Coordinates of C-alpha atoms in Angstrom, one line a residue:
Chain A
X1 CA 40.0 14.9 56.7
X2 CA 37.9 14.8 59.7
X3 CA 35.1 12.3 59.6
X4 CA 32.0 14.2 60.3
X5 CA 28.8 12.5 59.8
X6 CA 26.2 14.9 58.5
X7 CA 22.7 14.0 57.7
X8 CA 20.6 15.2 54.7
X9 CA 18.5 18.1 55.7
X10 CA 15.8 16.8 53.4
X11 CA 15.5 13.2 54.3
X12 CA 17.9 12.5 57.1
X13 CA 19.9 10.0 55.3
X14 CA 23.6 10.0 55.9
X15 CA 25.6 12.3 53.6
X16 CA 28.7 11.3 51.7
X17 CA 31.5 13.8 50.9
X18 CA 32.3 13.9 47.2
X19 CA 35.9 14.9 46.7
X20 CA 35.1 15.8 43.1
X21 CA 32.3 18.3 43.7
X22 CA 33.6 19.2 47.1
X23 CA 30.0 18.8 48.4
X24 CA 28.1 16.5 50.5
X25 CA 25.8 14.2 48.4
X26 CA 22.7 12.4 49.5
X27 CA 22.5 8.9 47.9
X28 CA 19.0 8.5 48.9
X29 CA 17.3 11.7 47.6
X30 CA 20.0 12.8 45.2
X31 CA 20.5 16.3 46.7
X32 CA 23.9 18.0 47.2
X33 CA 24.9 20.4 49.9
X34 CA 27.7 22.7 50.7
X35 CA 29.4 22.9 54.0
X36 CA 27.7 26.1 55.0
X37 CA 24.3 24.4 54.4
X38 CA 25.2 21.8 56.9
X39 CA 26.8 23.8 59.6
X40 CA 25.0 24.2 62.7
X41 CA 23.4 20.9 62.2
X42 CA 23.2 19.2 65.5
X43 CA 24.4 15.6 65.8
X44 CA 21.3 13.6 66.4
X45 CA 21.5 10.7 68.7
X46 CA 19.0 8.2 69.9
X47 CA 17.3 10.7 72.0
X48 CA 17.6 11.7 75.6
X49 CA 16.4 10.0 78.8
X50 CA 15.4 12.0 81.8
X51 CA 13.8 11.4 85.1
X52 CA 12.8 8.2 86.7
X53 CA 14.9 8.3 89.9
X54 CA 13.3 6.3 92.7
X55 CA 12.2 8.4 95.6
X56 CA 12.4 6.1 98.6
X57 CA 11.6 8.6 101.2
X58 CA 7.9 7.8 101.1
X59 CA 8.5 4.2 101.6
X60 CA 10.3 3.4 104.9
X61 CA 10.0 0.2 106.8
X62 CA 8.2 0.6 110.1
X63 CA 9.9 -0.7 113.2
X64 CA 7.3 -3.4 113.9
X65 CA 7.5 -4.6 110.3
X66 CA 11.3 -5.1 110.5
X67 CA 11.0 -7.0 113.7
X68 CA 8.8 -9.6 112.1
X69 CA 11.0 -10.3 109.1
X70 CA 14.0 -12.6 108.6
X71 CA 16.4 -13.0 105.8
X72 CA 17.6 -16.2 104.6
X73 CA 20.9 -16.4 102.7
X74 CA 22.0 -19.2 100.5
X75 CA 25.5 -20.5 101.0
X76 CA 25.7 -21.8 97.5
X77 CA 24.5 -19.0 95.3
X78 CA 24.4 -16.1 97.7
X79 CA 20.7 -15.5 97.1
X80 CA 18.8 -13.7 99.8
X81 CA 15.1 -14.3 100.6
X82 CA 12.9 -12.5 102.9
X83 CA 10.2 -14.3 104.9
X84 CA 8.0 -13.4 107.8
X85 CA 8.6 -15.0 111.1
X86 CA 5.9 -17.6 110.5
X87 CA 7.4 -18.8 107.3
X88 CA 10.5 -20.9 107.3
X89 CA 12.4 -21.5 104.2
X90 CA 14.1 -24.9 103.9
X91 CA 15.8 -24.5 100.6
X92 CA 17.0 -21.8 98.2
X93 CA 14.4 -21.1 95.5
X94 CA 17.0 -20.0 93.0
X95 CA 19.3 -23.0 93.2
X96 CA 17.5 -25.6 95.2
X97 CA 20.3 -25.8 97.8
X98 CA 19.1 -26.6 101.3
X99 CA 22.1 -25.1 103.1
X100 CA 20.6 -21.8 103.9
X101 CA 20.8 -19.7 107.1
X102 CA 18.8 -16.9 108.5
X103 CA 20.1 -13.5 109.5
X104 CA 18.8 -10.2 110.6
X105 CA 16.8 -8.3 108.0
X106 CA 18.4 -5.0 107.0
X107 CA 18.4 -2.3 104.4
X108 CA 16.5 -2.3 101.2
X109 CA 13.4 -0.3 100.4
X110 CA 10.0 -1.2 101.5
X111 CA 7.9 -2.2 98.5
X112 CA 5.1 0.3 97.8
X113 CA 2.6 -2.2 96.4
X114 CA 2.0 -5.8 95.9
X115 CA -0.2 -8.0 93.8
X116 CA -1.2 -10.9 96.0
X117 CA -1.0 -14.5 94.9
X118 CA -4.2 -15.8 93.3
X119 CA -2.9 -19.2 92.2
X120 CA -2.0 -21.8 94.8
X121 CA 0.8 -24.5 94.7
X122 CA -1.6 -27.1 93.4
X123 CA -2.6 -25.0 90.5
X124 CA 1.0 -24.3 89.7
X125 CA 1.8 -28.1 89.6
X126 CA -1.3 -28.7 87.4
X127 CA -0.4 -25.9 85.1
X128 CA 3.1 -27.3 84.8
X129 CA 1.7 -30.8 83.8
X130 CA -0.4 -29.1 81.1
X131 CA 2.5 -27.0 80.0
X132 CA 4.6 -30.1 79.2
X133 CA 1.7 -31.8 77.3
X134 CA 1.5 -31.7 73.6
X135 CA 5.0 -30.4 73.0
X136 CA 6.4 -32.8 70.4
X137 CA 10.1 -32.1 70.9
X138 CA 10.4 -32.7 74.6
X139 CA 12.2 -36.0 75.4
X140 CA 9.7 -38.7 76.3
X141 CA 11.4 -39.5 79.6
X142 CA 11.3 -35.9 80.6
X143 CA 7.5 -35.9 80.7
X144 CA 7.1 -39.5 82.1
X145 CA 9.8 -39.5 84.8
X146 CA 9.8 -35.8 85.4
X147 CA 9.0 -34.6 88.8
X148 CA 9.0 -31.1 89.9
X149 CA 11.5 -30.9 92.6
X150 CA 10.6 -27.6 94.2
X151 CA 7.6 -25.4 93.8
X152 CA 8.0 -22.1 95.7
X153 CA 5.8 -19.0 95.7
X154 CA 8.1 -16.0 95.5
X155 CA 7.3 -12.3 95.5
X156 CA 9.7 -10.9 93.0
X157 CA 10.8 -7.4 93.2
X158 CA 9.8 -5.3 90.1
X159 CA 10.4 -1.8 89.1
X160 CA 7.5 -0.1 87.4
X161 CA 8.1 2.9 85.3
X162 CA 5.8 5.6 84.0
X163 CA 7.2 7.3 81.0
X164 CA 6.4 9.8 78.3
X165 CA 8.0 9.2 74.9
X166 CA 8.5 12.1 72.5
X167 CA 9.4 10.5 69.1
X168 CA 10.6 12.0 65.9
X169 CA 11.1 9.2 63.3
X170 CA 12.1 9.4 59.7
X171 CA 11.2 6.6 57.5
X172 CA 12.5 5.8 54.0
X173 CA 9.5 4.6 52.0
X174 CA 9.0 3.5 48.4
X175 CA 6.0 3.2 46.2
X176 CA 6.6 0.6 43.5
X177 CA 4.4 0.3 40.3
X178 CA 5.0 -2.2 37.5
X179 CA 3.3 -2.3 34.1
X180 CA 3.7 -3.7 30.7
X181 CA 4.0 -1.9 27.5
X182 CA 4.9 -3.7 24.3
X183 CA 7.7 -6.1 24.9
X184 CA 8.9 -4.3 28.1
X185 CA 8.0 -4.5 31.7
X186 CA 8.5 -1.3 33.5
X187 CA 9.1 -0.8 37.2
X188 CA 8.8 2.6 38.6
X189 CA 10.0 3.2 42.2
X190 CA 9.1 6.5 43.9
X191 CA 11.2 7.3 46.9
X192 CA 9.8 9.2 49.8
X193 CA 11.2 10.5 53.1
X194 CA 8.4 10.2 55.6
X195 CA 8.5 11.9 58.9
X196 CA 6.3 11.5 61.9
X197 CA 6.6 12.9 65.3
X198 CA 4.4 12.3 68.2
X199 CA 3.9 11.9 71.9
X200 CA 2.8 8.9 73.8
X201 CA 2.6 7.7 77.4
X202 CA 3.5 4.4 79.0
X203 CA 2.3 3.4 82.4
X204 CA 3.9 1.0 84.8
X205 CA 6.3 -0.8 82.4
X206 CA 7.8 -3.6 84.5
X207 CA 11.3 -4.8 84.9
X208 CA 12.4 -7.3 87.6
X209 CA 15.1 -6.0 90.0
X210 CA 16.6 -9.4 90.7
X211 CA 19.8 -10.8 89.2
X212 CA 18.8 -14.1 90.5
X213 CA 15.7 -14.2 88.4
X214 CA 16.2 -14.7 84.7
X215 CA 15.2 -11.6 82.9
X216 CA 13.7 -13.5 80.0
X217 CA 11.7 -15.7 82.3
X218 CA 10.3 -12.7 84.2
X219 CA 9.6 -10.7 81.1
X220 CA 7.7 -13.7 79.6
X221 CA 5.4 -13.7 82.6
X222 CA 3.9 -10.4 81.6
X223 CA 1.3 -9.0 81.6
X224 CA 0.3 -8.6 85.2
X225 CA -3.1 -7.2 85.9
X226 CA -2.4 -4.0 87.8
X227 CA -6.0 -3.5 89.0
X228 CA -5.4 -6.1 91.7
X229 CA -2.4 -4.2 93.1
X230 CA -2.8 -3.2 96.7
X231 CA -0.7 -1.3 99.2
X232 CA 2.1 -3.4 100.6
X233 CA 1.7 -5.1 103.9
X234 CA 3.9 -7.7 105.4
X235 CA 0.8 -9.8 105.9
X236 CA 1.0 -10.7 102.3
X237 CA 4.3 -12.5 102.8
X238 CA 2.8 -15.1 105.1
X239 CA 3.5 -18.5 103.5
X240 CA 5.5 -17.1 100.7
X241 CA 9.1 -16.0 100.2
X242 CA 10.0 -12.6 99.1
X243 CA 13.1 -11.3 97.4
X244 CA 15.1 -8.3 98.1
X245 CA 15.9 -6.4 94.9
X246 CA 19.6 -6.3 94.1
X247 CA 19.3 -4.2 90.9
X248 CA 18.2 -0.6 91.5
X249 CA 15.7 1.4 89.5
X250 CA 18.5 2.8 87.3
X251 CA 20.2 -0.6 86.7
X252 CA 17.2 -2.1 84.9
X253 CA 15.9 1.0 83.1
X254 CA 17.9 0.3 79.8
X255 CA 15.7 -2.8 79.3
X256 CA 12.6 -0.6 79.6
X257 CA 14.1 2.1 77.4
X258 CA 14.6 -0.3 74.5
X259 CA 11.1 -1.7 74.7
X260 CA 9.5 1.7 74.7
X261 CA 11.6 2.9 71.7
X262 CA 10.5 -0.1 69.8
X263 CA 6.9 0.6 70.7
X264 CA 7.2 4.3 69.7
X265 CA 8.5 3.2 66.2
X266 CA 5.5 0.8 66.0
X267 CA 3.0 3.5 66.9
X268 CA 4.3 6.0 64.4
X269 CA 4.9 3.5 61.7
X270 CA 1.2 2.6 61.9
X271 CA 0.4 6.0 60.5
X272 CA 2.6 5.5 57.5
X273 CA 0.3 4.0 55.0
X274 CA 0.1 3.4 51.3
X275 CA 3.7 2.5 50.6
X276 CA 5.3 -0.6 49.2
X277 CA 8.1 -0.6 51.7
X278 CA 8.8 1.4 54.9
X279 CA 12.1 1.3 56.7
X280 CA 13.1 3.3 59.8
X281 CA 15.9 5.7 58.8
X282 CA 16.2 7.4 62.1
X283 CA 14.6 7.1 65.4
X284 CA 15.0 9.9 67.8
X285 CA 12.9 9.2 70.9
X286 CA 13.2 11.3 74.0
X287 CA 12.1 9.4 77.1
X288 CA 10.9 11.5 80.0
X289 CA 10.4 9.1 83.0
X290 CA 7.7 10.0 85.6
X291 CA 7.0 8.0 88.7
X292 CA 8.9 4.9 89.5
X293 CA 7.5 2.3 91.8
X294 CA 9.0 -0.6 93.7
X295 CA 6.5 -3.5 93.9
X296 CA 6.4 -7.2 94.6
X297 CA 4.7 -9.4 92.0
X298 CA 3.7 -13.0 92.7
X299 CA 5.6 -15.7 90.9
X300 CA 5.6 -19.5 91.3
X301 CA 9.0 -20.9 90.7
X302 CA 9.3 -24.5 89.6
X303 CA 12.7 -26.2 89.6
X304 CA 13.3 -29.4 87.8
X305 CA 16.4 -31.5 87.1
X306 CA 16.8 -33.5 83.9
X307 CA 20.0 -35.3 83.0
X308 CA 22.0 -33.2 85.6
X309 CA 20.8 -30.0 84.2
X310 CA 18.6 -27.5 86.1
X311 CA 15.4 -26.3 84.5
X312 CA 13.5 -23.3 85.9
X313 CA 9.9 -22.6 85.0
X314 CA 7.8 -19.7 86.3
X315 CA 4.1 -19.2 86.6
X316 CA 2.5 -15.9 86.9
X317 CA 1.0 -16.1 90.4
X318 CA -1.8 -13.8 89.4
X319 CA -2.9 -15.0 85.9
X320 CA -1.5 -18.5 85.8
X321 CA 0.6 -18.0 82.7
X322 CA 3.3 -20.6 82.6
X323 CA 6.7 -19.9 80.9
X324 CA 10.1 -21.5 80.7
X325 CA 12.5 -23.3 78.4
X326 CA 11.9 -27.0 78.2
X327 CA 14.5 -29.4 77.2
X328 CA 14.6 -30.4 73.5
X329 CA 15.4 -33.9 72.4
X330 CA 18.0 -33.6 69.6
X331 CA 17.3 -37.1 68.3
X332 CA 13.6 -36.3 68.2
X333 CA 14.2 -33.0 66.4
X334 CA 16.4 -34.7 63.8
X335 CA 14.0 -37.5 63.2
X336 CA 11.1 -35.0 62.9
X337 CA 13.1 -32.9 60.5
X338 CA 14.0 -35.7 58.2
X339 CA 10.7 -37.4 58.6
X340 CA 9.0 -34.3 57.3
X341 CA 11.4 -33.8 54.4
X342 CA 11.2 -37.5 53.4
X343 CA 7.5 -37.6 53.9
X344 CA 6.9 -34.6 51.7
X345 CA 9.2 -36.0 49.0
X346 CA 7.4 -39.4 49.2
X347 CA 3.9 -37.8 49.0
X348 CA 5.1 -35.6 46.1
X349 CA 6.5 -38.7 44.3
X350 CA 3.4 -40.8 44.9
X351 CA 1.2 -37.9 43.8
X352 CA 3.2 -37.5 40.7
X353 CA 3.1 -41.2 39.8
X354 CA -0.7 -41.0 40.2
X355 CA -0.9 -38.0 38.0
X356 CA 1.2 -39.6 35.3
X357 CA -0.8 -42.8 35.5
X358 CA -4.1 -40.9 35.2
X359 CA -2.6 -38.7 32.4
X360 CA -1.3 -41.7 30.6
X361 CA -4.6 -43.6 30.4
Chain B
X1 CA 15.9 -52.1 -41.4
X2 CA 13.9 -55.2 -42.0
X3 CA 11.0 -56.7 -40.3
X4 CA 13.1 -59.3 -38.6
X5 CA 15.0 -56.8 -36.8
X6 CA 11.9 -55.0 -35.9
X7 CA 10.4 -58.1 -34.7
X8 CA 13.4 -59.0 -32.6
X9 CA 13.5 -55.6 -31.1
X10 CA 9.8 -55.8 -30.4
X11 CA 10.2 -59.2 -28.9
X12 CA 13.1 -58.0 -26.7
X13 CA 11.0 -55.0 -25.7
X14 CA 8.1 -57.2 -25.0
X15 CA 10.3 -59.5 -22.8
X16 CA 11.6 -56.5 -20.9
X17 CA 8.0 -55.1 -20.5
X18 CA 6.6 -58.5 -19.5
X19 CA 9.4 -59.6 -17.3
X20 CA 10.6 -56.4 -15.6
X21 CA 7.2 -55.8 -14.0
X22 CA 6.9 -59.4 -13.1
X23 CA 10.3 -59.2 -11.5
X24 CA 10.0 -55.8 -9.9
X25 CA 6.5 -56.2 -8.6
X26 CA 6.8 -58.3 -5.5
X27 CA 3.3 -58.6 -4.4
X28 CA 2.5 -55.7 -2.0
X29 CA -1.2 -55.3 -2.4
X30 CA -3.4 -57.8 -0.7
X31 CA -7.0 -57.0 -1.5
X32 CA -8.7 -59.7 0.5
X33 CA -11.8 -57.7 1.0
X34 CA -12.1 -56.9 -2.7
X35 CA -12.2 -53.2 -2.4
X36 CA -10.0 -52.3 -5.2
X37 CA -10.4 -52.5 -9.0
X38 CA -7.8 -54.1 -11.3
X39 CA -6.8 -50.7 -12.5
X40 CA -6.3 -49.4 -9.0
X41 CA -4.2 -52.4 -8.0
X42 CA -2.0 -51.8 -10.9
X43 CA -1.7 -48.2 -10.2
X44 CA -1.0 -48.8 -6.5
X45 CA 1.5 -51.4 -7.3
X46 CA 3.4 -49.1 -9.6
X47 CA 3.4 -46.4 -7.0
X48 CA 4.7 -48.7 -4.3
X49 CA 7.4 -50.0 -6.6
X50 CA 8.6 -46.4 -7.2
X51 CA 8.6 -45.7 -3.5
X52 CA 10.4 -48.9 -2.6
X53 CA 13.2 -48.3 -5.1
X54 CA 13.5 -44.6 -4.5
X55 CA 13.5 -44.6 -0.7
X56 CA 14.3 -48.1 0.3
X57 CA 11.1 -48.2 2.3
X58 CA 8.8 -51.2 2.0
X59 CA 5.1 -50.3 1.5
X60 CA 2.3 -52.8 1.9
X61 CA -1.5 -52.3 1.5
X62 CA -3.9 -54.9 3.0
X63 CA -7.7 -55.1 3.0
X64 CA -9.5 -57.7 4.9
X65 CA -13.0 -58.8 6.1
X66 CA -11.5 -60.9 8.8
X67 CA -9.4 -59.2 11.5
X68 CA -9.0 -62.5 13.4
X69 CA -10.2 -60.9 16.5
X70 CA -7.3 -58.5 16.6
X71 CA -7.4 -54.8 16.9
X72 CA -6.5 -53.0 13.7
X73 CA -3.0 -52.2 15.2
X74 CA -2.3 -55.8 16.2
X75 CA -3.5 -57.0 12.8
X76 CA -1.3 -54.5 10.9
X77 CA 1.8 -55.3 13.1
X78 CA 1.3 -59.0 12.8
X79 CA 0.7 -59.0 9.1
X80 CA 3.9 -57.1 8.6
X81 CA 5.9 -59.2 10.9
X82 CA 4.5 -62.6 9.9
X83 CA 5.0 -62.1 6.2
X84 CA 8.5 -60.8 6.6
X85 CA 8.0 -57.5 4.9
X86 CA 10.5 -54.7 5.1
X87 CA 13.8 -53.6 3.5
X88 CA 17.2 -54.0 5.2
X89 CA 18.2 -55.4 8.5
X90 CA 15.7 -53.4 10.4
X91 CA 12.9 -54.3 8.0
X92 CA 12.2 -50.6 7.2
X93 CA 8.6 -50.1 5.9
X94 CA 5.0 -49.1 6.4
X95 CA 1.8 -51.1 6.1
X96 CA -1.7 -49.8 5.6
X97 CA -4.5 -52.2 6.6
X98 CA -8.2 -51.6 6.0
X99 CA -10.2 -53.9 8.3
X100 CA -13.7 -53.8 6.9
X101 CA -15.2 -56.1 9.7
X102 CA -14.4 -53.6 12.4
X103 CA -14.4 -50.6 10.2
X104 CA -10.9 -49.5 11.2
X105 CA -7.7 -48.8 9.4
X106 CA -4.2 -48.7 10.6
X107 CA -0.8 -47.7 9.3
X108 CA 2.0 -49.4 11.0
X109 CA 5.7 -48.4 10.6
X110 CA 8.7 -50.6 11.2
X111 CA 12.4 -50.1 11.5
X112 CA 13.7 -46.8 10.4
X113 CA 10.3 -46.0 9.0
X114 CA 9.2 -45.4 12.6
X115 CA 11.5 -42.3 12.6
X116 CA 10.6 -41.3 9.0
X117 CA 6.9 -41.0 9.9
X118 CA 6.7 -38.9 13.1
X119 CA 3.5 -38.8 15.2
X120 CA 2.4 -35.6 13.7
X121 CA 3.0 -36.7 10.2
X122 CA 1.0 -39.9 10.9
X123 CA -1.8 -37.7 12.2
X124 CA -1.9 -35.7 9.0
X125 CA -1.8 -38.9 6.9
X126 CA -4.7 -40.2 9.0
X127 CA -6.9 -37.3 8.2
X128 CA -6.1 -37.8 4.5
X129 CA -7.0 -41.4 4.5
X130 CA -10.0 -41.2 6.7
X131 CA -12.0 -38.8 4.5
X132 CA -11.6 -41.2 1.5
X133 CA -12.4 -44.3 3.5
X134 CA -15.5 -42.8 5.0
X135 CA -16.8 -42.0 1.5
X136 CA -16.0 -45.6 0.4
X137 CA -13.3 -44.4 -2.1
X138 CA -10.9 -47.1 -1.1
X139 CA -8.7 -47.0 -4.2
X140 CA -8.4 -43.2 -4.2
X141 CA -7.7 -43.4 -0.4
X142 CA -4.9 -45.8 -0.8
X143 CA -3.4 -43.7 -3.7
X144 CA -3.7 -40.5 -1.7
X145 CA -2.0 -42.2 1.2
X146 CA 0.8 -43.4 -1.0
X147 CA 1.2 -39.8 -2.1
X148 CA 1.6 -38.8 1.5
X149 CA 4.0 -41.6 2.1
X150 CA 6.3 -40.5 -0.8
X151 CA 6.0 -36.9 0.3
X152 CA 7.0 -37.6 3.8
X153 CA 9.9 -39.8 2.6
X154 CA 11.0 -37.1 0.2
X155 CA 11.1 -34.4 2.8
X156 CA 12.3 -36.3 5.8
X157 CA 15.3 -34.4 7.3
X158 CA 16.6 -37.3 9.3
X159 CA 15.8 -35.6 12.6
X160 CA 13.3 -38.1 13.8
X161 CA 13.6 -39.7 17.2
X162 CA 11.6 -42.2 19.3
X163 CA 9.5 -40.8 22.0
X164 CA 10.3 -42.9 25.0
X165 CA 7.4 -44.7 26.3
X166 CA 6.4 -43.1 29.5
X167 CA 7.1 -44.8 32.8
X168 CA 5.1 -43.1 35.5
X169 CA 7.4 -44.4 38.3
X170 CA 10.6 -43.2 36.5
X171 CA 9.1 -40.0 35.3
X172 CA 7.8 -39.1 38.7
X173 CA 11.3 -39.2 40.0
X174 CA 11.8 -35.9 38.3
X175 CA 9.6 -34.3 41.0
X176 CA 11.7 -35.6 43.9
X177 CA 14.2 -32.8 44.1
X178 CA 11.5 -30.3 44.1
X179 CA 9.5 -32.2 46.6
X180 CA 12.7 -32.5 48.9
X181 CA 13.2 -28.8 48.7
X182 CA 9.6 -28.1 49.6
X183 CA 10.0 -30.7 52.4
X184 CA 13.1 -29.0 53.6
X185 CA 11.4 -25.6 53.8
X186 CA 8.4 -27.2 55.6
X187 CA 10.7 -29.1 58.0
X188 CA 12.6 -25.9 58.9
X189 CA 9.5 -24.0 59.5
X190 CA 7.9 -26.8 61.5
X191 CA 11.0 -27.4 63.7
X192 CA 11.3 -23.7 64.4
X193 CA 7.7 -23.6 65.4
X194 CA 8.1 -26.7 67.6
X195 CA 11.2 -25.4 69.2
X196 CA 9.6 -22.0 70.0
X197 CA 6.7 -23.8 71.6
X198 CA 9.2 -25.3 74.0
X199 CA 11.1 -22.1 74.7
X200 CA 8.7 -19.6 76.0
X201 CA 11.1 -17.6 78.3
X202 CA 11.2 -14.6 76.0
X203 CA 11.0 -11.0 77.1
X204 CA 8.6 -9.0 74.9
X205 CA 10.5 -6.7 72.5
X206 CA 7.9 -3.9 72.9
X207 CA 6.1 -2.2 75.6
X208 CA 2.8 -2.0 73.8
X209 CA 0.8 -3.6 76.7
X210 CA 1.6 -0.5 78.8
X211 CA 0.9 2.1 76.2
X212 CA -2.0 4.5 77.0
X213 CA -3.9 4.2 73.8
X214 CA -5.8 7.6 74.5
X215 CA -2.6 9.4 75.1
X216 CA -1.1 9.3 71.6
X217 CA -0.7 12.5 69.8
X218 CA 0.7 12.7 66.3
X219 CA 2.3 16.2 66.0
X220 CA 3.8 16.1 62.6
X221 CA 3.0 14.2 59.4
X222 CA 5.3 14.9 56.5
X223 CA 5.5 12.8 53.3
X224 CA 8.2 14.2 51.2
X225 CA 8.5 13.0 47.6
X226 CA 12.2 12.7 46.7
X227 CA 12.7 11.1 43.4
X228 CA 11.5 8.6 40.9
X229 CA 13.4 5.8 39.2
X230 CA 12.1 3.7 36.4
X231 CA 13.7 0.5 35.0
X232 CA 12.5 -1.6 32.1
X233 CA 13.1 -5.2 31.4
X234 CA 12.4 -6.9 28.0
X235 CA 9.9 -9.6 28.3
X236 CA 11.4 -12.8 26.8
X237 CA 8.6 -14.5 24.8
X238 CA 8.5 -18.3 24.5
X239 CA 9.7 -19.4 21.2
X240 CA 9.2 -23.0 21.6
X241 CA 8.3 -24.5 18.2
X242 CA 5.4 -26.7 17.7
X243 CA 5.4 -29.8 15.4
X244 CA 7.5 -32.2 17.2
X245 CA 9.4 -34.6 15.1
X246 CA 9.0 -37.4 17.7
X247 CA 7.6 -40.8 17.0
X248 CA 6.1 -43.0 19.6
X249 CA 6.6 -46.7 19.3
X250 CA 5.2 -49.9 20.7
X251 CA 6.1 -53.6 20.7
X252 CA 4.1 -56.0 18.6
X253 CA 3.2 -59.6 19.6
X254 CA 6.3 -60.9 17.7
X255 CA 8.5 -58.6 19.8
X256 CA 9.3 -56.1 17.0
X257 CA 8.9 -52.4 17.4
X258 CA 6.3 -50.5 15.5
X259 CA 5.1 -47.0 15.2
X260 CA 2.1 -45.6 13.4
X261 CA -1.6 -44.8 13.9
X262 CA -5.0 -45.3 12.7
X263 CA -8.7 -45.0 13.5
X264 CA -12.3 -45.8 12.6
X265 CA -13.9 -44.8 9.4

């Protein structure tokens, strides 16, 4: 028998074929269907994705701009950095290697907009010191002996997507009531299929277009304040490095898709009220992308080495938000864990002794 | 039948009547405070004798005007221990003291009698005794108490046990596994929080920051009731019985173990 996955026309739950009744049964709402009821049912996927192609035609480099630009390439990691004529890069901001060479700038789209740096190098260093403070599990010698090896201001390429989401979401929901009557406790569970559909619009959802930059690190820097965004000019690059995107608009879109689908569920689920439990049974969200922008966003990259391991931290060059994964001292974590466990047991024991002593008087 | 035989039988009977009580009545009533009449003492002695022979449980009644600076409990325990009362190796028995100077009474049990008279039984015996003593009916009080004693001995089912004296340090150990479990949960939560503080490189899962709040349209709302399902569970009621048969015990100055109870009157 062919495995065909039909969905219940009433509640969208998956149907099971019963060989006994030769019908399709819904385990959720208890209905049964014949094949002719189900025929013509479209297979429902996650939803469609349309639009969002980047139109580069409106953003061409001007001759004079190209002349004033150099590209540094790292021998070790292959990373490429753009800098203006006046700014010389002495090390690679991705791997810290100093063996970098410059070559002729070529290719790549011209960024449409840029958010200029608002935070300077000093503020980045201060923010990092603060960032390390008060975090119990960091190894002591990391904070005391730790020096930030490199602090680099980098304009990171981001793709910004406008998108409309058209969602049709089915939830399985229950209302549970319990009461006592005589010697029995009764639990009544009412099952509901709740359906919500709606439209919503997202503007300028960002995703970084650099394989060199850790996606999680860049994602954690959000949000950027777009009201400070201005038209791109090479003048902004002075004193900073910039990166050429190496992931196109289409490459990073799936990351944005997922985030918007999750948000759509959240928006529609907010309207499902008064139930004891609500679970998503099916989420069909069609994404219709609008304009896609290619922009540069300001990021301070801070590189640090601890016990031969590289640690990268990033600060939002506009808002000063600092993110990154700090090393965790395993002995400290273990000591803390057992300290808390033992401490709680000891406090509980002493408390119990005191209670017994007071009770026994 | 002649008079001689009658006289001999009478004499023999007299001997028996005279000697048997003298032999059987080991002195068990010590009315130092002079609260009891001759008749009452005789009656009490007879009753005690019956209990002693029937149940192998020694019974002693003491009244005093001088508690020697002891509490009623200490006085009763010591009086029993010092005079070597009790039947059998464990010196089974019960003593009732009425301490007029401190207006307290105490009944102290020893040996197996600690088990025969449970705490709850002692409590009910106390309420019997107390009402008589408060009225000054000492003789009736003692007799009523003896009635209780024989009643409890008659209906003892042998299920008595000693309630272990509570040791707060040992008892509190019982809470340690629970405290460790709570500690474990706390530790796990705290460690997760502490680790998450150190690891902030996380992409947001949603795109809510970029949602245009004024551009949300809900096109369809449909809440379809499918079915209902009701289950029932029988509520188990607690059937823990009251009236514990346990007896608590303490150690007297001589080192022997005593149970019992008493109070003021």
